[in-house]
PDB file of C-alpha atoms in Angstrom:
ATOM      1  CA  GLU A   1     163.892  67.561  73.409  1.00 59.00           C
ATOM      2  CA  ALA A   2     165.505  64.718  75.303  1.00 56.00           C
ATOM      3  CA  ALA A   3     164.104  64.445  78.793  1.00 90.00           C
ATOM      4  CA  VAL A   4     163.351  62.323  81.817  1.00 94.00           C
ATOM      5  CA  THR A   5     159.769  62.429  83.035  1.00 95.00           C
ATOM      6  CA  GLN A   6     158.213  60.916  86.134  1.00 96.00           C
ATOM      7  CA  SER A   7     154.663  60.106  87.152  1.00 96.00           C
ATOM      8  CA  PRO A   8     152.925  60.767  89.376  1.00 96.00           C
ATOM      9  CA  ARG A   9     154.528  63.961  90.664  1.00 95.00           C
ATOM     10  CA  ASN A  10     152.836  63.583  94.021  1.00 96.00           C
ATOM     11  CA  LYS A  11     151.405  60.483  95.672  1.00 97.00           C
ATOM     12  CA  VAL A  12     149.770  59.774  99.001  1.00 97.00           C
ATOM     13  CA  ALA A  13     149.606  56.098  99.919  1.00 97.00           C
ATOM     14  CA  VAL A  14     148.470  54.085 102.912  1.00 97.00           C
ATOM     15  CA  THR A  15     150.678  51.788 104.922  1.00 97.00           C
ATOM     16  CA  GLY A  16     150.676  48.307 103.428  1.00 97.00           C
ATOM     17  CA  GLY A  17     149.474  49.479 100.045  1.00 97.00           C
ATOM     18  CA  LYS A  18     151.241  48.967  96.741  1.00 97.00           C
ATOM     19  CA  VAL A  19     152.842  51.946  95.037  1.00 98.00           C
ATOM     20  CA  THR A  20     154.306  52.137  91.532  1.00 98.00           C
ATOM     21  CA  LEU A  21     156.424  55.072  90.440  1.00 98.00           C
ATOM     22  CA  SER A  22     157.038  55.419  86.721  1.00 98.00           C
ATOM     23  CA  CYS A  23     159.888  56.947  84.769  1.00 98.00           C
ATOM     24  CA  ASN A  24     160.254  57.557  81.045  1.00 97.00           C
ATOM     25  CA  GLN A  25     163.346  58.802  79.213  1.00 96.00           C
ATOM     26  CA  THR A  26     163.809  59.951  75.647  1.00 94.00           C
ATOM     27  CA  ASN A  27     167.613  60.205  75.904  1.00 88.00           C
ATOM     28  CA  ASN A  28     168.090  56.703  74.469  1.00 89.00           C
ATOM     29  CA  HIS A  29     170.386  55.916  77.396  1.00 88.00           C
ATOM     30  CA  ASN A  30     171.080  52.353  78.401  1.00 87.00           C
ATOM     31  CA  ASN A  31     171.444  53.073  82.120  1.00 89.00           C
ATOM     32  CA  MET A  32     168.613  54.224  84.355  1.00 92.00           C
ATOM     33  CA  TYR A  33     168.551  54.835  88.103  1.00 93.00           C
ATOM     34  CA  TRP A  34     166.172  55.324  90.997  1.00 96.00           C
ATOM     35  CA  TYR A  35     167.248  57.474  93.959  1.00 96.00           C
ATOM     36  CA  ARG A  36     165.539  58.721  97.062  1.00 96.00           C
ATOM     37  CA  GLN A  37     166.320  62.076  98.589  1.00 93.00           C
ATOM     38  CA  ASP A  38     166.109  62.677 102.325  1.00 91.00           C
ATOM     39  CA  THR A  39     167.327  65.623 104.333  1.00 83.00           C
ATOM     40  CA  GLY A  40     170.851  65.044 105.555  1.00 80.00           C
ATOM     41  CA  HIS A  41     171.462  62.143 103.189  1.00 83.00           C
ATOM     42  CA  GLY A  42     171.545  63.657  99.744  1.00 86.00           C
ATOM     43  CA  LEU A  43     170.532  61.178  97.057  1.00 91.00           C
ATOM     44  CA  ARG A  44     170.847  57.460  97.705  1.00 93.00           C
ATOM     45  CA  LEU A  45     170.712  54.816  94.994  1.00 93.00           C
ATOM     46  CA  ILE A  46     167.882  52.281  95.298  1.00 96.00           C
ATOM     47  CA  HIS A  47     167.981  50.324  92.025  1.00 96.00           C
ATOM     48  CA  TYR A  48     169.511  50.715  88.614  1.00 92.00           C
ATOM     49  CA  SER A  49     169.356  49.095  85.206  1.00 92.00           C
ATOM     50  CA  TYR A  50     171.770  48.484  82.355  1.00 87.00           C
ATOM     51  CA  GLY A  51     169.029  48.083  79.777  1.00 90.00           C
ATOM     52  CA  ALA A  52     165.662  46.523  79.008  1.00 94.00           C
ATOM     53  CA  GLY A  53     165.040  43.462  81.145  1.00 95.00           C
ATOM     54  CA  SER A  54     167.810  44.161  83.660  1.00 92.00           C
ATOM     55  CA  THR A  55     167.557  45.464  87.214  1.00 95.00           C
ATOM     56  CA  GLU A  56     170.269  45.640  89.843  1.00 92.00           C
ATOM     57  CA  LYS A  57     170.277  46.487  93.527  1.00 93.00           C
ATOM     58  CA  GLY A  58     171.753  49.785  94.573  1.00 91.00           C
ATOM     59  CA  ASP A  59     172.826  50.863  98.033  1.00 90.00           C
ATOM     60  CA  ILE A  60     169.399  50.787  99.745  1.00 95.00           C
ATOM     61  CA  PRO A  61     167.191  48.261  97.888  1.00 96.00           C
ATOM     62  CA  ASP A  62     165.275  46.789 100.834  1.00 97.00           C
ATOM     63  CA  GLY A  63     161.519  47.252 100.475  1.00 97.00           C
ATOM     64  CA  TYR A  64     161.747  48.182  96.794  1.00 98.00           C
ATOM     65  CA  LYS A  65     161.551  46.355  93.492  1.00 98.00           C
ATOM     66  CA  ALA A  66     162.286  47.672  90.023  1.00 98.00           C
ATOM     67  CA  SER A  67     161.156  46.835  86.525  1.00 98.00           C
ATOM     68  CA  ARG A  68     162.675  47.809  83.161  1.00 97.00           C
ATOM     69  CA  PRO A  69     160.306  46.593  80.463  1.00 97.00           C
ATOM     70  CA  SER A  70     161.820  48.717  77.715  1.00 96.00           C
ATOM     71  CA  GLN A  71     164.715  51.059  76.949  1.00 95.00           C
ATOM     72  CA  GLU A  72     162.514  54.053  77.772  1.00 96.00           C
ATOM     73  CA  ASN A  73     160.698  52.955  80.915  1.00 97.00           C
ATOM     74  CA  PHE A  74     161.890  52.133  84.427  1.00 98.00           C
ATOM     75  CA  SER A  75     159.494  51.629  87.333  1.00 98.00           C
ATOM     76  CA  LEU A  76     160.009  51.535  91.076  1.00 98.00           C
ATOM     77  CA  ILE A  77     157.602  49.339  93.012  1.00 98.00           C
ATOM     78  CA  LEU A  78     156.807  49.419  96.698  1.00 97.00           C
ATOM     79  CA  GLU A  79     154.847  46.213  97.328  1.00 95.00           C
ATOM     80  CA  LEU A  80     154.031  47.033 100.964  1.00 97.00           C
ATOM     81  CA  ALA A  81     154.553  50.731 101.551  1.00 97.00           C
ATOM     82  CA  THR A  82     155.709  51.906 104.980  1.00 97.00           C
ATOM     83  CA  PRO A  83     155.911  55.414 106.492  1.00 97.00           C
ATOM     84  CA  SER A  84     159.725  55.183 106.387  1.00 96.00           C
ATOM     85  CA  GLN A  85     159.445  55.237 102.603  1.00 97.00           C
ATOM     86  CA  THR A  86     158.025  58.743 102.676  1.00 97.00           C
ATOM     87  CA  SER A  87     160.531  60.649 100.572  1.00 97.00           C
ATOM     88  CA  VAL A  88     161.201  62.346  97.260  1.00 95.00           C
ATOM     89  CA  TYR A  89     162.143  59.887  94.530  1.00 97.00           C
ATOM     90  CA  PHE A  90     164.233  60.782  91.505  1.00 95.00           C
ATOM     91  CA  CYS A  91     164.749  58.856  88.325  1.00 96.00           C
ATOM     92  CA  ALA A  92     167.800  59.445  86.143  1.00 93.00           C
ATOM     93  CA  SER A  93     169.261  58.192  82.904  1.00 92.00           C
ATOM     94  CA  GLY A  94     172.836  58.250  81.706  1.00 86.00           C
ATOM     95  CA  ASP A  95     175.489  56.496  79.706  1.00 76.00           C
ATOM     96  CA  LEU A  96     179.215  56.503  79.430  1.00 63.00           C
ATOM     97  CA  THR A  97     180.120  57.969  76.065  1.00 58.00           C
ATOM     98  CA  GLY A  98     183.851  58.182  75.743  1.00 50.00           C
ATOM     99  CA  ALA A  99     184.840  59.597  79.125  1.00 47.00           C
ATOM    100  CA  TYR A 100     181.514  61.126  80.075  1.00 56.00           C
ATOM    101  CA  ALA A 101     179.545  59.869  83.074  1.00 66.00           C
ATOM    102  CA  GLU A 102     176.757  62.430  83.341  1.00 78.00           C
ATOM    103  CA  GLN A 103     173.297  61.551  84.600  1.00 86.00           C
ATOM    104  CA  PHE A 104     170.099  63.393  83.669  1.00 89.00           C
ATOM    105  CA  PHE A 105     167.386  63.671  86.286  1.00 92.00           C
ATOM    106  CA  GLY A 106     163.627  63.778  86.257  1.00 94.00           C
ATOM    107  CA  PRO A 107     161.627  66.318  88.288  1.00 92.00           C
ATOM    108  CA  GLY A 108     160.978  63.942  91.173  1.00 93.00           C
ATOM    109  CA  THR A 109     157.977  62.267  92.804  1.00 96.00           C
ATOM    110  CA  ARG A 110     156.974  63.260  96.312  1.00 95.00           C
ATOM    111  CA  LEU A 111     155.608  60.181  98.096  1.00 97.00           C
ATOM    112  CA  THR A 112     153.851  60.332 101.432  1.00 97.00           C
ATOM    113  CA  VAL A 113     152.941  57.072 103.171  1.00 97.00           C
ATOM    114  CA  LEU A 114     150.384  57.490 105.938  1.00 96.00           C
TER     115      LEU A 114
ATOM    116  CA  ALA B   1     184.291  52.796  98.762  1.00 75.00           C
ATOM    117  CA  GLN B   2     183.765  56.288  97.453  1.00 82.00           C
ATOM    118  CA  SER B   3     182.180  58.997  99.588  1.00 90.00           C
ATOM    119  CA  VAL B   4     181.488  62.725  99.526  1.00 94.00           C
ATOM    120  CA  THR B   5     181.315  65.162 102.424  1.00 95.00           C
ATOM    121  CA  GLN B   6     179.765  68.591 102.172  1.00 96.00           C
ATOM    122  CA  PRO B   7     180.572  70.077 105.572  1.00 96.00           C
ATOM    123  CA  ASP B   8     178.185  73.021 105.347  1.00 95.00           C
ATOM    124  CA  ALA B   9     174.518  72.113 105.462  1.00 94.00           C
ATOM    125  CA  ARG B  10     173.469  75.728 104.950  1.00 96.00           C
ATOM    126  CA  VAL B  11     175.254  78.821 103.649  1.00 97.00           C
ATOM    127  CA  THR B  12     173.844  82.342 103.561  1.00 97.00           C
ATOM    128  CA  VAL B  13     175.425  85.058 101.439  1.00 96.00           C
ATOM    129  CA  SER B  14     174.468  88.547 100.357  1.00 96.00           C
ATOM    130  CA  GLU B  15     173.573  89.172  96.759  1.00 96.00           C
ATOM    131  CA  GLY B  16     176.679  90.275  94.889  1.00 96.00           C
ATOM    132  CA  ALA B  17     179.055  88.640  97.340  1.00 97.00           C
ATOM    133  CA  SER B  18     181.424  85.851  96.413  1.00 97.00           C
ATOM    134  CA  LEU B  19     180.628  82.243  97.221  1.00 96.00           C
ATOM    135  CA  GLN B  20     182.503  79.060  98.024  1.00 97.00           C
ATOM    136  CA  LEU B  21     180.762  75.773  98.717  1.00 98.00           C
ATOM    137  CA  ARG B  22     183.008  73.056 100.046  1.00 98.00           C
ATOM    138  CA  CYS B  23     183.226  69.452  98.907  1.00 97.00           C
ATOM    139  CA  LYS B  24     185.612  66.747 100.110  1.00 97.00           C
ATOM    140  CA  TYR B  25     185.688  63.377  98.426  1.00 94.00           C
ATOM    141  CA  SER B  26     187.132  60.008  99.266  1.00 91.00           C
ATOM    142  CA  TYR B  27     188.146  57.740  96.430  1.00 85.00           C
ATOM    143  CA  PHE B  28     191.203  55.630  95.728  1.00 79.00           C
ATOM    144  CA  GLY B  29     192.339  56.721  92.310  1.00 76.00           C
ATOM    145  CA  THR B  30     191.250  59.421  89.928  1.00 76.00           C
ATOM    146  CA  PRO B  31     187.561  60.247  90.098  1.00 84.00           C
ATOM    147  CA  TYR B  32     184.998  62.036  88.007  1.00 87.00           C
ATOM    148  CA  LEU B  33     183.536  64.907  90.065  1.00 92.00           C
ATOM    149  CA  PHE B  34     180.305  66.795  89.594  1.00 93.00           C
ATOM    150  CA  TRP B  35     178.333  69.656  91.004  1.00 96.00           C
ATOM    151  CA  TYR B  36     174.555  69.528  90.597  1.00 95.00           C
ATOM    152  CA  VAL B  37     172.044  72.206  91.526  1.00 96.00           C
ATOM    153  CA  GLN B  38     168.462  71.667  92.624  1.00 93.00           C
ATOM    154  CA  TYR B  39     166.136  74.642  92.366  1.00 92.00           C
ATOM    155  CA  PRO B  40     162.951  74.608  94.452  1.00 87.00           C
ATOM    156  CA  ARG B  41     160.527  71.843  93.430  1.00 81.00           C
ATOM    157  CA  GLN B  42     162.746  70.725  90.553  1.00 85.00           C
ATOM    158  CA  GLY B  43     165.070  67.861  89.742  1.00 86.00           C
ATOM    159  CA  LEU B  44     168.848  68.058  89.730  1.00 91.00           C
ATOM    160  CA  GLN B  45     170.656  69.896  86.947  1.00 91.00           C
ATOM    161  CA  LEU B  46     174.335  69.592  86.146  1.00 91.00           C
ATOM    162  CA  LEU B  47     176.393  72.711  86.904  1.00 94.00           C
ATOM    163  CA  LEU B  48     179.803  71.412  85.951  1.00 93.00           C
ATOM    164  CA  LYS B  49     181.916  68.296  85.769  1.00 90.00           C
ATOM    165  CA  TYR B  50     185.556  67.414  86.204  1.00 91.00           C
ATOM    166  CA  TYR B  51     187.466  64.812  84.241  1.00 84.00           C
ATOM    167  CA  PRO B  52     191.230  64.387  84.562  1.00 83.00           C
ATOM    168  CA  GLY B  53     192.872  67.466  83.078  1.00 87.00           C
ATOM    169  CA  ASP B  54     192.718  71.143  83.917  1.00 91.00           C
ATOM    170  CA  PRO B  55     191.945  71.332  87.664  1.00 93.00           C
ATOM    171  CA  VAL B  56     189.746  74.411  87.256  1.00 96.00           C
ATOM    172  CA  VAL B  57     186.521  73.745  85.402  1.00 95.00           C
ATOM    173  CA  GLN B  58     183.960  76.260  84.267  1.00 95.00           C
ATOM    174  CA  GLY B  59     180.253  75.662  84.529  1.00 93.00           C
ATOM    175  CA  VAL B  60     177.026  77.422  83.735  1.00 91.00           C
ATOM    176  CA  ASN B  61     175.893  80.747  85.182  1.00 92.00           C
ATOM    177  CA  GLY B  62     179.389  81.854  86.217  1.00 95.00           C
ATOM    178  CA  PHE B  63     180.158  78.883  88.460  1.00 96.00           C
ATOM    179  CA  GLU B  64     183.558  77.243  88.554  1.00 97.00           C
ATOM    180  CA  ALA B  65     185.179  74.553  90.653  1.00 97.00           C
ATOM    181  CA  GLU B  66     188.729  73.575  91.429  1.00 96.00           C
ATOM    182  CA  PHE B  67     189.938  70.015  91.842  1.00 94.00           C
ATOM    183  CA  SER B  68     192.713  69.373  94.338  1.00 94.00           C
ATOM    184  CA  LYS B  69     194.068  65.849  94.569  1.00 91.00           C
ATOM    185  CA  SER B  70     196.311  66.706  97.516  1.00 92.00           C
ATOM    186  CA  ASN B  71     193.349  68.025  99.506  1.00 93.00           C
ATOM    187  CA  SER B  72     190.775  65.586  98.076  1.00 93.00           C
ATOM    188  CA  SER B  73     188.570  68.558  97.427  1.00 95.00           C
ATOM    189  CA  PHE B  74     186.364  69.956  94.694  1.00 97.00           C
ATOM    190  CA  HIS B  75     185.100  73.311  95.949  1.00 98.00           C
ATOM    191  CA  LEU B  76     182.525  75.320  94.007  1.00 98.00           C
ATOM    192  CA  ARG B  77     182.975  79.072  93.562  1.00 97.00           C
ATOM    193  CA  LYS B  78     181.159  82.035  92.136  1.00 97.00           C
ATOM    194  CA  ALA B  79     182.465  85.590  92.058  1.00 97.00           C
ATOM    195  CA  SER B  80     179.113  87.351  92.452  1.00 97.00           C
ATOM    196  CA  VAL B  81     175.998  85.591  93.684  1.00 97.00           C
ATOM    197  CA  HIS B  82     172.569  86.416  92.268  1.00 96.00           C
ATOM    198  CA  TRP B  83     169.250  85.907  94.037  1.00 95.00           C
ATOM    199  CA  SER B  84     168.382  83.254  91.435  1.00 94.00           C
ATOM    200  CA  ASP B  85     171.224  81.088  92.777  1.00 96.00           C
ATOM    201  CA  TRP B  86     169.060  80.278  95.810  1.00 96.00           C
ATOM    202  CA  ALA B  87     169.046  76.466  95.645  1.00 96.00           C
ATOM    203  CA  VAL B  88     170.523  73.260  97.033  1.00 95.00           C
ATOM    204  CA  TYR B  89     173.910  72.250  95.653  1.00 97.00           C
ATOM    205  CA  PHE B  90     175.139  68.676  95.551  1.00 95.00           C
ATOM    206  CA  CYS B  91     178.656  67.443  95.004  1.00 96.00           C
ATOM    207  CA  ALA B  92     179.017  63.938  93.552  1.00 93.00           C
ATOM    208  CA  VAL B  93     181.830  61.517  92.726  1.00 90.00           C
ATOM    209  CA  SER B  94     182.018  58.669  90.241  1.00 84.00           C
ATOM    210  CA  PRO B  95     184.818  56.243  89.478  1.00 77.00           C
ATOM    211  CA  LEU B  96     186.817  56.693  86.310  1.00 67.00           C
ATOM    212  CA  LEU B  97     185.320  53.943  84.189  1.00 62.00           C
ATOM    213  CA  LEU B  98     185.651  52.506  80.746  1.00 58.00           C
ATOM    214  CA  SER B  99     183.063  53.366  78.156  1.00 54.00           C
ATOM    215  CA  GLY B 100     179.978  51.200  78.436  1.00 53.00           C
ATOM    216  CA  SER B 101     180.404  50.537  82.150  1.00 57.00           C
ATOM    217  CA  PHE B 102     177.987  51.459  84.866  1.00 61.00           C
ATOM    218  CA  ASN B 103     178.671  54.897  86.313  1.00 67.00           C
ATOM    219  CA  LYS B 104     177.642  54.968  89.961  1.00 76.00           C
ATOM    220  CA  LEU B 105     177.324  58.456  91.389  1.00 85.00           C
ATOM    221  CA  THR B 106     177.782  58.967  95.109  1.00 89.00           C
ATOM    222  CA  PHE B 107     176.280  62.216  96.364  1.00 92.00           C
ATOM    223  CA  GLY B 108     177.036  64.431  99.303  1.00 94.00           C
ATOM    224  CA  ALA B 109     174.227  65.513 101.613  1.00 93.00           C
ATOM    225  CA  GLY B 110     173.918  68.867  99.874  1.00 94.00           C
ATOM    226  CA  THR B 111     174.425  72.515 100.843  1.00 96.00           C
ATOM    227  CA  ARG B 112     171.417  74.772 100.954  1.00 95.00           C
ATOM    228  CA  LEU B 113     172.320  78.258  99.697  1.00 97.00           C
ATOM    229  CA  ALA B 114     170.250  81.235 100.783  1.00 96.00           C
ATOM    230  CA  VAL B 115     170.802  84.646  99.186  1.00 96.00           C
ATOM    231  CA  CYS B 116     170.014  87.810 101.102  1.00 93.00           C
ATOM    232  CA  PRO B 117     169.160  91.090  99.354  1.00 88.00           C
TER     233      PRO B 117
END
């Protein structure tokens, strides 16, 4: 069954530490996305990718990097984690097929930065 | 730039009652519109989507939504709410794009629905 999976599901990190969030999709979609979800803001786009080797900045990219080593995998990297990056992070995949613009979401990663 | 406003942060309804969750969008042109639902401790799942055509779209679990260009709205409705509908609902907008283009979704802040027995 096609799916988007994320690891880890929960992470506690220390301020200044490096954090890597991983995402894998079996939908064979070209586009992948990283969002963060905060109360009162809904989901906000951090980075996205058109395909293997590409990464693009979204609406709130500061403090984050992304890596797309393959069609299936898309990582979000926090080089120097800060408490303001405590949030729930969602990965999604999606393509435009004809007129369709749907995105499929993973279960989320809850990150706490102490 | 596109934007979405969900004016109600929280809505409480009784089980069996009807439901309307409001969504107002801002976009110059014809948009794609979506409603997603997030059940506790889960990711987002698509409820329904609107593409240019019939303004009333049907979704899963008895949900429907109506697009109004004059009001820039895409309100979600359900005739009879069940306790299992307890969740957070997000409205989202995307530009009408050509196939193969990047489809950026802009989300509203979400409406938390509570269902009373």
